[in-house]
Amino acid sequence: MGKGELTSEEQFVKDGDRSAEFPPVDVHDPVMEAIGFGKVRLTADLQASLHDGDAPAIMQRIETVTGIKRSRKRILRIPVRGWAAALILIVLLGGGYSLYSSVPRQAAKFQYEVQPYEPLQATEEGGTIEIMKMPLTPGPDLPQAEPSKEDELMSAKYKEGYEAIGKLLLPGEYATFVLRHEGGDGRSQIGIFSPLMIFTDYSSYVTSAEKHTAPILKQPGYMADGYTFDQAYVSPSFKQMNEEELLALSGGIELEGGFRVTWRREPADNITFDSAALEYKNGESKVRISAKRIKQNTGPVETLMWTQTTNVENISINGKQLIYLEPSNNEDFKIGYKYRLIWADPETRMIYDVTAPPENTTLTKDDIIHIAAGMMN
């Protein structure tokens, strides 16, 4: 750092350092604050505006500016030996330091690089995360058929049967069932009862995830301003379902109108908890962080939807590769996200995903990347 680039406070410290015959070191603002040289306020040295669709090569660096008036008054009251001793400590520690805060916004600085899209390796056997071979395209505008009375009745009875089964199960129990219309056309519909496990505090989620060997997501090291923890959830699923066995069930719950629900309580060894998520909210704006185990070994283990106008690229954070997707504002139809960032850990066979829904989001591309980087720290 050249002399002309230093503030008066930094030059004062540097000159005093040399007068004490210590080797010169760079004094950063957090150190100035730590030794009493004034309140540090953050300002952004913003680059020139980018054109739409362009992306910076690296995360913009945040510089610090030291308040001058207050620091000059305090300098006069600090003996040379005081700040010289602080600098000696920094030199003995190798000249490096870091700031720690329990507040999620205080994430470590990082850089990211934008690279052309390539599929990601998701499993050690060769499984991949990749976009669909062909982008989604809108189909012709077809008239929406009104549901028939039979369809509406079937849907209503399905809901009624689902709720009836839920009343017969204990917390933590799950079931599969078949809804039959024993009169009329004899239609049937297979269903499952496996509601999400929802937690309104993080510690309860961790306790349950440990009990059920579900993925445990740590809270991100960075979160955008105004976003706070809203809920966590774990999704149960069945390892296997045998339709023939379900259709062969008898007895069950009789419903009005000639409908019957036959069901069975699924054994614990057929239940798996392979996915979990955290949600943070800022008013109506949400961001979702999820993790799920990979069951397939080879081939595409995760396929991502995109359109012809979706920006798809790879992001490299500290050598870790992620896929970033961002639909343009003039999409012909919605595909469920405004920003999405996905990556894998082949060693633990886990896929991670940070998604901002398209509705009411206040997040930016840098926010999503910063959140992902905080999950990998």
mmCIF file of C-alpha atoms in Angstrom:
data_model
loop_
_atom_site.group_PDB
_atom_site.id
_atom_site.type_symbol
_atom_site.label_atom_id
_atom_site.label_comp_id
_atom_site.label_asym_id
_atom_site.label_seq_id
_atom_site.Cartn_x
_atom_site.Cartn_y
_atom_site.Cartn_z
ATOM 1 C CA MET A 1 0.000 0.000 0.000
ATOM 2 C CA GLY A 2 1.519 3.321 -1.024
ATOM 3 C CA LYS A 3 1.930 6.215 1.376
ATOM 4 C CA GLY A 4 -0.509 8.365 -0.582
ATOM 5 C CA GLU A 5 -3.247 5.744 -0.123
ATOM 6 C CA LEU A 6 -3.157 5.827 3.707
ATOM 7 C CA THR A 7 -5.425 7.896 5.914
ATOM 8 C CA SER A 8 -3.819 10.280 8.319
ATOM 9 C CA GLU A 9 -4.492 7.839 11.185
ATOM 10 C CA GLU A 10 -2.892 4.942 9.310
ATOM 11 C CA GLN A 11 0.132 7.074 8.410
ATOM 12 C CA PHE A 12 0.495 8.101 12.038
ATOM 13 C CA VAL A 13 0.512 4.467 13.140
ATOM 14 C CA LYS A 14 2.886 3.497 10.351
ATOM 15 C CA ASP A 15 5.356 6.291 11.182
ATOM 16 C CA GLY A 16 5.231 5.411 14.863
ATOM 17 C CA ASP A 17 5.832 1.785 13.988
ATOM 18 C CA ARG A 18 8.948 2.689 12.067
ATOM 19 C CA SER A 19 10.191 4.996 14.839
ATOM 20 C CA ALA A 20 10.094 2.008 17.162
ATOM 21 C CA GLU A 21 12.209 0.076 14.626
ATOM 22 C CA PHE A 22 9.556 -2.517 13.911
ATOM 23 C CA PRO A 23 9.082 -3.817 10.356
ATOM 24 C CA PRO A 24 6.254 -1.954 8.558
ATOM 25 C CA VAL A 25 2.897 -3.715 8.382
ATOM 26 C CA ASP A 26 -0.405 -2.887 6.710
ATOM 27 C CA VAL A 27 -2.912 -1.615 9.228
ATOM 28 C CA HIS A 28 -6.511 -2.335 8.263
ATOM 29 C CA ASP A 29 -9.543 -0.589 9.632
ATOM 30 C CA PRO A 30 -10.713 -3.432 11.885
ATOM 31 C CA VAL A 31 -7.345 -3.206 13.669
ATOM 32 C CA MET A 32 -7.709 0.587 13.911
ATOM 33 C CA GLU A 33 -11.073 0.046 15.558
ATOM 34 C CA ALA A 34 -9.732 -2.626 17.912
ATOM 35 C CA ILE A 35 -6.975 -0.344 19.250
ATOM 36 C CA GLY A 36 -9.313 2.632 19.661
ATOM 37 C CA PHE A 37 -8.796 4.763 16.573
ATOM 38 C CA GLY A 38 -12.454 5.536 15.939
ATOM 39 C CA LYS A 39 -15.688 4.029 14.779
ATOM 40 C CA VAL A 40 -15.392 2.185 11.458
ATOM 41 C CA ARG A 41 -18.203 2.668 8.961
ATOM 42 C CA LEU A 42 -18.629 0.551 5.859
ATOM 43 C CA THR A 43 -18.853 2.036 2.389
ATOM 44 C CA ALA A 44 -18.975 0.234 -0.907
ATOM 45 C CA ASP A 45 -16.433 1.125 -3.591
ATOM 46 C CA LEU A 46 -18.844 0.210 -6.338
ATOM 47 C CA GLN A 47 -17.688 -0.656 -9.803
ATOM 48 C CA ALA A 48 -19.185 0.892 -12.915
ATOM 49 C CA SER A 49 -22.722 -0.257 -13.622
ATOM 50 C CA LEU A 50 -22.968 -3.542 -15.473
ATOM 51 C CA HIS A 51 -25.186 -4.071 -18.452
ATOM 52 C CA ASP A 52 -28.162 -6.367 -17.984
ATOM 53 C CA GLY A 53 -27.067 -9.981 -18.011
ATOM 54 C CA ASP A 54 -23.396 -9.209 -17.305
ATOM 55 C CA ALA A 55 -21.837 -10.587 -14.155
ATOM 56 C CA PRO A 56 -18.798 -9.425 -12.202
ATOM 57 C CA ALA A 57 -15.773 -11.693 -12.348
ATOM 58 C CA ILE A 58 -15.451 -11.633 -8.558
ATOM 59 C CA MET A 59 -17.480 -10.476 -5.583
ATOM 60 C CA GLN A 60 -17.052 -6.721 -5.158
ATOM 61 C CA ARG A 61 -14.750 -5.909 -2.303
ATOM 62 C CA ILE A 62 -16.075 -3.911 0.638
ATOM 63 C CA GLU A 63 -13.630 -1.245 1.791
ATOM 64 C CA THR A 64 -13.715 0.554 5.160
ATOM 65 C CA VAL A 65 -13.413 4.233 5.987
ATOM 66 C CA THR A 66 -12.336 5.485 9.382
ATOM 67 C CA GLY A 67 -14.042 8.463 11.034
ATOM 68 C CA ILE A 68 -11.386 11.207 11.214
ATOM 69 C CA LYS A 69 -12.446 13.740 13.824
ATOM 70 C CA ARG A 70 -13.102 11.330 16.656
ATOM 71 C CA SER A 71 -10.025 9.265 15.948
ATOM 72 C CA ARG A 72 -7.687 12.268 16.063
ATOM 73 C CA LYS A 73 -8.879 13.171 19.556
ATOM 74 C CA ARG A 74 -8.372 9.636 20.733
ATOM 75 C CA ILE A 75 -4.920 9.342 19.172
ATOM 76 C CA LEU A 76 -3.667 12.128 21.406
ATOM 77 C CA ARG A 77 -4.598 10.080 24.462
ATOM 78 C CA ILE A 78 -2.999 6.808 23.311
ATOM 79 C CA PRO A 79 0.681 6.337 24.234
ATOM 80 C CA VAL A 80 2.962 5.201 21.426
ATOM 81 C CA ARG A 81 3.794 2.071 23.402
ATOM 82 C CA GLY A 82 0.103 1.122 23.511
ATOM 83 C CA TRP A 83 -0.469 0.903 19.813
ATOM 84 C CA ALA A 84 3.031 -0.367 19.155
ATOM 85 C CA ALA A 85 2.334 -3.304 21.493
ATOM 86 C CA ALA A 86 -0.838 -4.071 19.589
ATOM 87 C CA LEU A 87 1.073 -4.101 16.321
ATOM 88 C CA ILE A 88 3.742 -6.380 17.804
ATOM 89 C CA LEU A 89 0.956 -8.858 18.649
ATOM 90 C CA ILE A 90 -0.291 -8.736 15.070
ATOM 91 C CA VAL A 91 3.224 -9.362 13.710
ATOM 92 C CA LEU A 92 3.703 -12.306 16.086
ATOM 93 C CA LEU A 93 0.449 -13.780 14.842
ATOM 94 C CA GLY A 94 1.657 -13.623 11.273
ATOM 95 C CA GLY A 95 -0.029 -10.390 10.296
ATOM 96 C CA GLY A 96 -3.441 -12.010 9.799
ATOM 97 C CA TYR A 97 -6.628 -11.555 11.730
ATOM 98 C CA SER A 98 -10.342 -12.231 11.414
ATOM 99 C CA LEU A 99 -13.516 -10.815 12.877
ATOM 100 C CA TYR A 100 -16.112 -13.069 14.466
ATOM 101 C CA SER A 101 -19.751 -12.284 15.052
ATOM 102 C CA SER A 102 -22.738 -14.457 15.913
ATOM 103 C CA VAL A 103 -24.870 -12.342 13.571
ATOM 104 C CA PRO A 104 -25.340 -14.221 10.249
ATOM 105 C CA ARG A 105 -24.616 -11.100 8.178
ATOM 106 C CA GLN A 106 -21.002 -11.051 9.305
ATOM 107 C CA ALA A 107 -19.742 -13.666 6.845
ATOM 108 C CA ALA A 108 -16.115 -14.036 5.919
ATOM 109 C CA LYS A 109 -15.001 -12.261 2.753
ATOM 110 C CA PHE A 110 -14.882 -14.486 -0.283
ATOM 111 C CA GLN A 111 -14.453 -14.325 -4.003
ATOM 112 C CA TYR A 112 -16.385 -16.084 -6.707
ATOM 113 C CA GLU A 113 -15.759 -16.652 -10.372
ATOM 114 C CA VAL A 114 -18.336 -16.974 -13.131
ATOM 115 C CA GLN A 115 -17.596 -19.809 -15.553
ATOM 116 C CA PRO A 116 -19.397 -21.441 -18.507
ATOM 117 C CA TYR A 117 -21.998 -24.040 -17.546
ATOM 118 C CA GLU A 118 -20.859 -27.617 -17.085
ATOM 119 C CA PRO A 119 -22.617 -30.523 -15.317
ATOM 120 C CA LEU A 120 -21.464 -31.169 -11.751
ATOM 121 C CA GLN A 121 -20.226 -34.449 -10.367
ATOM 122 C CA ALA A 122 -22.636 -35.492 -7.626
ATOM 123 C CA THR A 123 -21.485 -39.016 -6.711
ATOM 124 C CA GLU A 124 -18.117 -40.708 -6.696
ATOM 125 C CA GLU A 125 -19.559 -43.328 -9.081
ATOM 126 C CA GLY A 126 -20.253 -40.703 -11.744
ATOM 127 C CA GLY A 127 -23.725 -39.327 -11.005
ATOM 128 C CA THR A 128 -24.267 -35.759 -12.187
ATOM 129 C CA ILE A 129 -26.326 -32.636 -11.619
ATOM 130 C CA GLU A 130 -27.267 -31.147 -14.977
ATOM 131 C CA ILE A 131 -29.881 -29.109 -16.772
ATOM 132 C CA MET A 132 -32.559 -30.786 -18.875
ATOM 133 C CA LYS A 133 -31.399 -31.701 -22.353
ATOM 134 C CA MET A 134 -33.972 -29.361 -23.879
ATOM 135 C CA PRO A 135 -35.285 -26.123 -22.375
ATOM 136 C CA LEU A 136 -38.904 -25.849 -21.392
ATOM 137 C CA THR A 137 -41.039 -24.139 -24.000
ATOM 138 C CA PRO A 138 -44.622 -22.918 -23.686
ATOM 139 C CA GLY A 139 -47.199 -25.071 -25.425
ATOM 140 C CA PRO A 140 -50.214 -23.848 -27.334
ATOM 141 C CA ASP A 141 -52.929 -22.121 -25.386
ATOM 142 C CA LEU A 142 -55.444 -24.883 -24.961
ATOM 143 C CA PRO A 143 -58.815 -24.320 -23.376
ATOM 144 C CA GLN A 144 -58.896 -25.507 -19.790
ATOM 145 C CA ALA A 145 -61.446 -28.280 -19.394
ATOM 146 C CA GLU A 146 -63.771 -27.883 -16.468
ATOM 147 C CA PRO A 147 -63.449 -30.780 -13.985
ATOM 148 C CA SER A 148 -66.358 -33.161 -14.148
ATOM 149 C CA LYS A 149 -68.647 -33.716 -11.185
ATOM 150 C CA GLU A 150 -67.115 -37.172 -10.795
ATOM 151 C CA ASP A 151 -63.597 -35.684 -10.605
ATOM 152 C CA GLU A 152 -64.659 -33.099 -8.043
ATOM 153 C CA LEU A 153 -66.337 -35.772 -5.944
ATOM 154 C CA MET A 154 -63.244 -38.013 -6.114
ATOM 155 C CA SER A 155 -61.016 -35.146 -4.960
ATOM 156 C CA ALA A 156 -63.322 -34.315 -2.078
ATOM 157 C CA LYS A 157 -63.452 -37.950 -0.945
ATOM 158 C CA TYR A 158 -59.662 -38.271 -1.221
ATOM 159 C CA LYS A 159 -59.278 -35.329 1.154
ATOM 160 C CA GLU A 160 -61.893 -36.794 3.490
ATOM 161 C CA GLY A 161 -60.134 -40.178 3.549
ATOM 162 C CA TYR A 162 -56.734 -38.553 4.108
ATOM 163 C CA GLU A 163 -58.013 -36.638 7.133
ATOM 164 C CA ALA A 164 -59.740 -39.729 8.519
ATOM 165 C CA ILE A 165 -56.501 -41.740 8.395
ATOM 166 C CA GLY A 166 -54.608 -38.928 10.097
ATOM 167 C CA LYS A 167 -56.928 -39.138 13.098
ATOM 168 C CA LEU A 168 -56.173 -42.862 13.488
ATOM 169 C CA LEU A 169 -52.378 -42.502 13.467
ATOM 170 C CA LEU A 170 -50.111 -41.498 16.317
ATOM 171 C CA PRO A 171 -47.551 -38.702 15.886
ATOM 172 C CA GLY A 172 -44.639 -40.024 13.848
ATOM 173 C CA GLU A 173 -46.701 -42.739 12.144
ATOM 174 C CA TYR A 174 -47.292 -42.834 8.389
ATOM 175 C CA ALA A 175 -49.566 -44.818 6.087
ATOM 176 C CA THR A 176 -50.415 -45.733 2.505
ATOM 177 C CA PHE A 177 -54.005 -46.098 1.337
ATOM 178 C CA VAL A 178 -56.384 -46.669 -1.565
ATOM 179 C CA LEU A 179 -59.597 -44.713 -2.190
ATOM 180 C CA ARG A 180 -62.224 -46.753 -4.036
ATOM 181 C CA HIS A 181 -65.573 -45.814 -5.510
ATOM 182 C CA GLU A 182 -67.407 -49.059 -5.034
ATOM 183 C CA GLY A 183 -70.386 -47.880 -6.998
ATOM 184 C CA GLY A 184 -70.523 -46.031 -10.287
ATOM 185 C CA ASP A 185 -67.402 -46.368 -12.466
ATOM 186 C CA GLY A 186 -65.369 -48.242 -9.793
ATOM 187 C CA ARG A 187 -62.414 -45.847 -9.946
ATOM 188 C CA SER A 188 -59.607 -46.037 -7.365
ATOM 189 C CA GLN A 189 -56.730 -43.765 -6.336
ATOM 190 C CA ILE A 190 -53.599 -44.616 -4.348
ATOM 191 C CA GLY A 191 -52.364 -42.133 -1.760
ATOM 192 C CA ILE A 192 -49.824 -41.679 1.028
ATOM 193 C CA PHE A 193 -50.029 -40.063 4.438
ATOM 194 C CA SER A 194 -46.590 -38.610 5.170
ATOM 195 C CA PRO A 195 -46.959 -34.965 6.221
ATOM 196 C CA LEU A 196 -43.914 -32.762 6.616
ATOM 197 C CA MET A 197 -42.344 -32.459 10.055
ATOM 198 C CA ILE A 198 -42.356 -28.688 10.648
ATOM 199 C CA PHE A 199 -40.290 -26.880 13.297
ATOM 200 C CA THR A 200 -40.533 -23.227 14.268
ATOM 201 C CA ASP A 201 -37.201 -23.153 16.066
ATOM 202 C CA TYR A 202 -33.829 -24.370 14.843
ATOM 203 C CA SER A 203 -32.848 -26.420 17.918
ATOM 204 C CA SER A 204 -36.003 -28.568 17.698
ATOM 205 C CA TYR A 205 -35.234 -29.292 14.058
ATOM 206 C CA VAL A 206 -31.684 -30.408 14.889
ATOM 207 C CA THR A 207 -32.908 -32.675 17.689
ATOM 208 C CA SER A 208 -35.457 -34.357 15.422
ATOM 209 C CA ALA A 209 -33.038 -34.611 12.483
ATOM 210 C CA GLU A 210 -30.526 -36.385 14.715
ATOM 211 C CA LYS A 211 -33.230 -38.771 15.946
ATOM 212 C CA HIS A 212 -34.393 -39.662 12.426
ATOM 213 C CA THR A 213 -30.938 -39.455 10.762
ATOM 214 C CA ALA A 214 -32.228 -36.713 8.473
ATOM 215 C CA PRO A 215 -29.873 -34.181 6.833
ATOM 216 C CA ILE A 216 -28.740 -31.535 9.309
ATOM 217 C CA LEU A 217 -28.362 -28.107 7.730
ATOM 218 C CA LYS A 218 -26.294 -25.631 9.678
ATOM 219 C CA GLN A 219 -27.551 -22.082 9.808
ATOM 220 C CA PRO A 220 -25.908 -19.972 7.098
ATOM 221 C CA GLY A 221 -22.938 -17.813 8.005
ATOM 222 C CA TYR A 222 -24.515 -14.964 6.034
ATOM 223 C CA MET A 223 -28.089 -13.860 5.577
ATOM 224 C CA ALA A 224 -29.372 -10.811 3.721
ATOM 225 C CA ASP A 225 -30.614 -7.822 5.728
ATOM 226 C CA GLY A 226 -34.088 -8.244 7.192
ATOM 227 C CA TYR A 227 -34.260 -12.030 6.763
ATOM 228 C CA THR A 228 -34.808 -14.111 9.898
ATOM 229 C CA PHE A 229 -35.351 -17.809 10.560
ATOM 230 C CA ASP A 230 -38.985 -18.761 9.917
ATOM 231 C CA GLN A 231 -39.178 -22.574 9.942
ATOM 232 C CA ALA A 232 -37.391 -25.825 9.229
ATOM 233 C CA TYR A 233 -38.882 -29.037 7.983
ATOM 234 C CA VAL A 234 -38.004 -32.665 7.379
ATOM 235 C CA SER A 235 -39.727 -34.674 4.663
ATOM 236 C CA PRO A 236 -40.475 -38.373 5.345
ATOM 237 C CA SER A 237 -40.868 -40.784 2.450
ATOM 238 C CA PHE A 238 -41.293 -44.490 1.841
ATOM 239 C CA LYS A 239 -38.494 -46.698 0.644
ATOM 240 C CA GLN A 240 -40.914 -48.722 -1.448
ATOM 241 C CA MET A 241 -44.616 -49.026 -2.298
ATOM 242 C CA ASN A 242 -46.292 -52.122 -3.685
ATOM 243 C CA GLU A 243 -49.437 -51.105 -5.568
ATOM 244 C CA GLU A 244 -50.677 -54.666 -5.938
ATOM 245 C CA GLU A 245 -50.558 -55.196 -2.180
ATOM 246 C CA LEU A 246 -52.346 -51.908 -1.577
ATOM 247 C CA LEU A 247 -55.095 -52.716 -4.054
ATOM 248 C CA ALA A 248 -55.562 -56.109 -2.362
ATOM 249 C CA LEU A 249 -56.313 -54.522 1.023
ATOM 250 C CA SER A 250 -59.797 -54.997 2.419
ATOM 251 C CA GLY A 251 -61.871 -53.497 5.195
ATOM 252 C CA GLY A 252 -60.937 -49.903 5.903
ATOM 253 C CA ILE A 253 -63.039 -46.776 6.365
ATOM 254 C CA GLU A 254 -66.437 -46.460 4.737
ATOM 255 C CA LEU A 255 -67.344 -43.032 3.396
ATOM 256 C CA GLU A 256 -70.711 -41.716 2.238
ATOM 257 C CA GLY A 257 -71.633 -42.062 -1.426
ATOM 258 C CA GLY A 258 -70.227 -45.552 -1.937
ATOM 259 C CA PHE A 259 -66.570 -44.700 -1.220
ATOM 260 C CA ARG A 260 -64.176 -46.744 0.896
ATOM 261 C CA VAL A 261 -60.597 -46.135 2.069
ATOM 262 C CA THR A 262 -58.408 -49.170 2.746
ATOM 263 C CA TRP A 263 -55.100 -48.405 4.383
ATOM 264 C CA ARG A 264 -52.135 -49.753 6.286
ATOM 265 C CA ARG A 265 -49.686 -48.298 8.751
ATOM 266 C CA GLU A 266 -46.195 -48.436 7.247
ATOM 267 C CA PRO A 267 -43.467 -50.058 9.378
ATOM 268 C CA ALA A 268 -40.623 -47.893 10.652
ATOM 269 C CA ASP A 269 -38.055 -49.721 8.516
ATOM 270 C CA ASN A 270 -39.909 -48.564 5.382
ATOM 271 C CA ILE A 271 -39.672 -44.870 6.355
ATOM 272 C CA THR A 272 -36.713 -42.728 5.364
ATOM 273 C CA PHE A 273 -35.924 -39.083 6.072
ATOM 274 C CA ASP A 274 -33.661 -38.031 3.229
ATOM 275 C CA SER A 275 -34.467 -34.350 2.808
ATOM 276 C CA ALA A 276 -34.659 -31.259 5.000
ATOM 277 C CA ALA A 277 -34.871 -27.515 4.538
ATOM 278 C CA LEU A 278 -34.569 -24.170 6.316
ATOM 279 C CA GLU A 279 -36.651 -21.133 5.385
ATOM 280 C CA TYR A 280 -35.872 -17.495 6.126
ATOM 281 C CA LYS A 281 -38.354 -14.659 5.630
ATOM 282 C CA ASN A 282 -38.370 -10.926 5.225
ATOM 283 C CA GLY A 283 -42.025 -9.957 5.130
ATOM 284 C CA GLU A 284 -43.464 -11.791 2.131
ATOM 285 C CA SER A 285 -40.031 -12.561 0.670
ATOM 286 C CA LYS A 286 -38.518 -15.986 1.328
ATOM 287 C CA VAL A 287 -35.311 -17.904 0.736
ATOM 288 C CA ARG A 288 -35.127 -21.680 1.051
ATOM 289 C CA ILE A 289 -32.011 -23.729 1.833
ATOM 290 C CA SER A 290 -32.393 -27.476 1.378
ATOM 291 C CA ALA A 291 -30.405 -30.688 1.429
ATOM 292 C CA LYS A 292 -31.243 -34.182 0.251
ATOM 293 C CA ARG A 293 -29.440 -37.478 0.013
ATOM 294 C CA ILE A 294 -28.641 -38.930 -3.378
ATOM 295 C CA LYS A 295 -30.106 -42.392 -3.908
ATOM 296 C CA GLN A 296 -28.983 -43.001 -7.480
ATOM 297 C CA ASN A 297 -25.315 -43.741 -8.197
ATOM 298 C CA THR A 298 -24.868 -42.925 -11.868
ATOM 299 C CA GLY A 299 -26.496 -40.900 -14.613
ATOM 300 C CA PRO A 300 -28.323 -37.617 -13.952
ATOM 301 C CA VAL A 301 -29.173 -37.732 -10.244
ATOM 302 C CA GLU A 302 -30.692 -34.226 -10.341
ATOM 303 C CA THR A 303 -32.178 -32.575 -13.433
ATOM 304 C CA LEU A 304 -32.749 -28.817 -13.467
ATOM 305 C CA MET A 305 -35.518 -27.025 -15.335
ATOM 306 C CA TRP A 306 -34.614 -24.057 -17.530
ATOM 307 C CA THR A 307 -35.903 -22.102 -20.512
ATOM 308 C CA GLN A 308 -34.304 -20.536 -23.560
ATOM 309 C CA THR A 309 -33.957 -17.224 -21.740
ATOM 310 C CA THR A 310 -32.672 -18.622 -18.434
ATOM 311 C CA ASN A 311 -29.140 -17.586 -17.518
ATOM 312 C CA VAL A 312 -27.287 -20.817 -16.667
ATOM 313 C CA GLU A 313 -23.661 -20.677 -15.530
ATOM 314 C CA ASN A 314 -21.221 -22.208 -13.102
ATOM 315 C CA ILE A 315 -20.049 -20.354 -10.031
ATOM 316 C CA SER A 316 -16.736 -21.239 -8.386
ATOM 317 C CA ILE A 317 -16.387 -20.397 -4.685
ATOM 318 C CA ASN A 318 -13.004 -21.241 -3.195
ATOM 319 C CA GLY A 319 -12.621 -23.962 -5.830
ATOM 320 C CA LYS A 320 -16.100 -25.436 -5.207
ATOM 321 C CA GLN A 321 -18.307 -25.657 -8.306
ATOM 322 C CA LEU A 322 -22.006 -24.713 -8.210
ATOM 323 C CA ILE A 323 -24.679 -24.281 -10.903
ATOM 324 C CA TYR A 324 -26.490 -20.943 -10.949
ATOM 325 C CA LEU A 325 -29.822 -20.388 -12.720
ATOM 326 C CA GLU A 326 -31.697 -17.126 -13.164
ATOM 327 C CA PRO A 327 -34.727 -16.779 -15.447
ATOM 328 C CA SER A 328 -35.023 -13.483 -17.286
ATOM 329 C CA ASN A 329 -37.781 -11.040 -16.436
ATOM 330 C CA ASN A 330 -39.528 -11.714 -19.747
ATOM 331 C CA GLU A 331 -40.030 -15.446 -19.307
ATOM 332 C CA ASP A 332 -43.091 -16.794 -21.090
ATOM 333 C CA PHE A 333 -44.010 -18.784 -17.993
ATOM 334 C CA LYS A 334 -42.801 -19.270 -14.431
ATOM 335 C CA ILE A 335 -40.521 -22.170 -13.532
ATOM 336 C CA GLY A 336 -40.638 -21.817 -9.752
ATOM 337 C CA TYR A 337 -37.637 -19.671 -8.875
ATOM 338 C CA LYS A 338 -36.087 -16.246 -9.325
ATOM 339 C CA TYR A 339 -32.599 -17.413 -8.380
ATOM 340 C CA ARG A 340 -31.342 -20.929 -7.784
ATOM 341 C CA LEU A 341 -27.903 -22.166 -6.769
ATOM 342 C CA ILE A 342 -27.202 -25.890 -6.444
ATOM 343 C CA TRP A 343 -24.138 -27.969 -5.610
ATOM 344 C CA ALA A 344 -23.191 -31.438 -4.376
ATOM 345 C CA ASP A 345 -20.931 -33.164 -1.896
ATOM 346 C CA PRO A 346 -20.013 -36.484 -3.578
ATOM 347 C CA GLU A 347 -18.329 -37.812 -0.439
ATOM 348 C CA THR A 348 -21.466 -37.521 1.705
ATOM 349 C CA ARG A 349 -23.812 -38.087 -1.270
ATOM 350 C CA MET A 350 -25.712 -34.886 -0.557
ATOM 351 C CA ILE A 351 -27.191 -32.194 -2.832
ATOM 352 C CA TYR A 352 -27.612 -28.642 -1.523
ATOM 353 C CA ASP A 353 -29.901 -25.991 -2.947
ATOM 354 C CA VAL A 354 -30.488 -22.282 -2.251
ATOM 355 C CA THR A 355 -33.645 -20.990 -3.934
ATOM 356 C CA ALA A 356 -35.443 -17.652 -3.971
ATOM 357 C CA PRO A 357 -39.065 -17.994 -5.136
ATOM 358 C CA PRO A 358 -40.153 -15.612 -7.891
ATOM 359 C CA GLU A 359 -42.779 -13.869 -5.781
ATOM 360 C CA ASN A 360 -41.880 -10.709 -3.848
ATOM 361 C CA THR A 361 -38.168 -11.479 -3.576
ATOM 362 C CA THR A 362 -35.892 -8.712 -2.340
ATOM 363 C CA LEU A 363 -32.734 -10.769 -2.810
ATOM 364 C CA THR A 364 -30.010 -10.293 -5.419
ATOM 365 C CA LYS A 365 -27.670 -12.657 -7.210
ATOM 366 C CA ASP A 366 -24.851 -11.707 -4.852
ATOM 367 C CA ASP A 367 -27.095 -12.425 -1.848
ATOM 368 C CA ILE A 368 -27.804 -15.959 -3.068
ATOM 369 C CA ILE A 369 -24.117 -16.629 -3.747
ATOM 370 C CA HIS A 370 -23.163 -15.148 -0.383
ATOM 371 C CA ILE A 371 -25.689 -17.383 1.405
ATOM 372 C CA ALA A 372 -24.323 -20.472 -0.363
ATOM 373 C CA ALA A 373 -20.766 -19.492 0.539
ATOM 374 C CA GLY A 374 -21.867 -19.168 4.167
ATOM 375 C CA MET A 375 -23.250 -22.725 4.068
ATOM 376 C CA MET A 376 -19.889 -24.055 2.897
ATOM 377 C CA ASN A 377 -17.733 -22.305 5.499
#
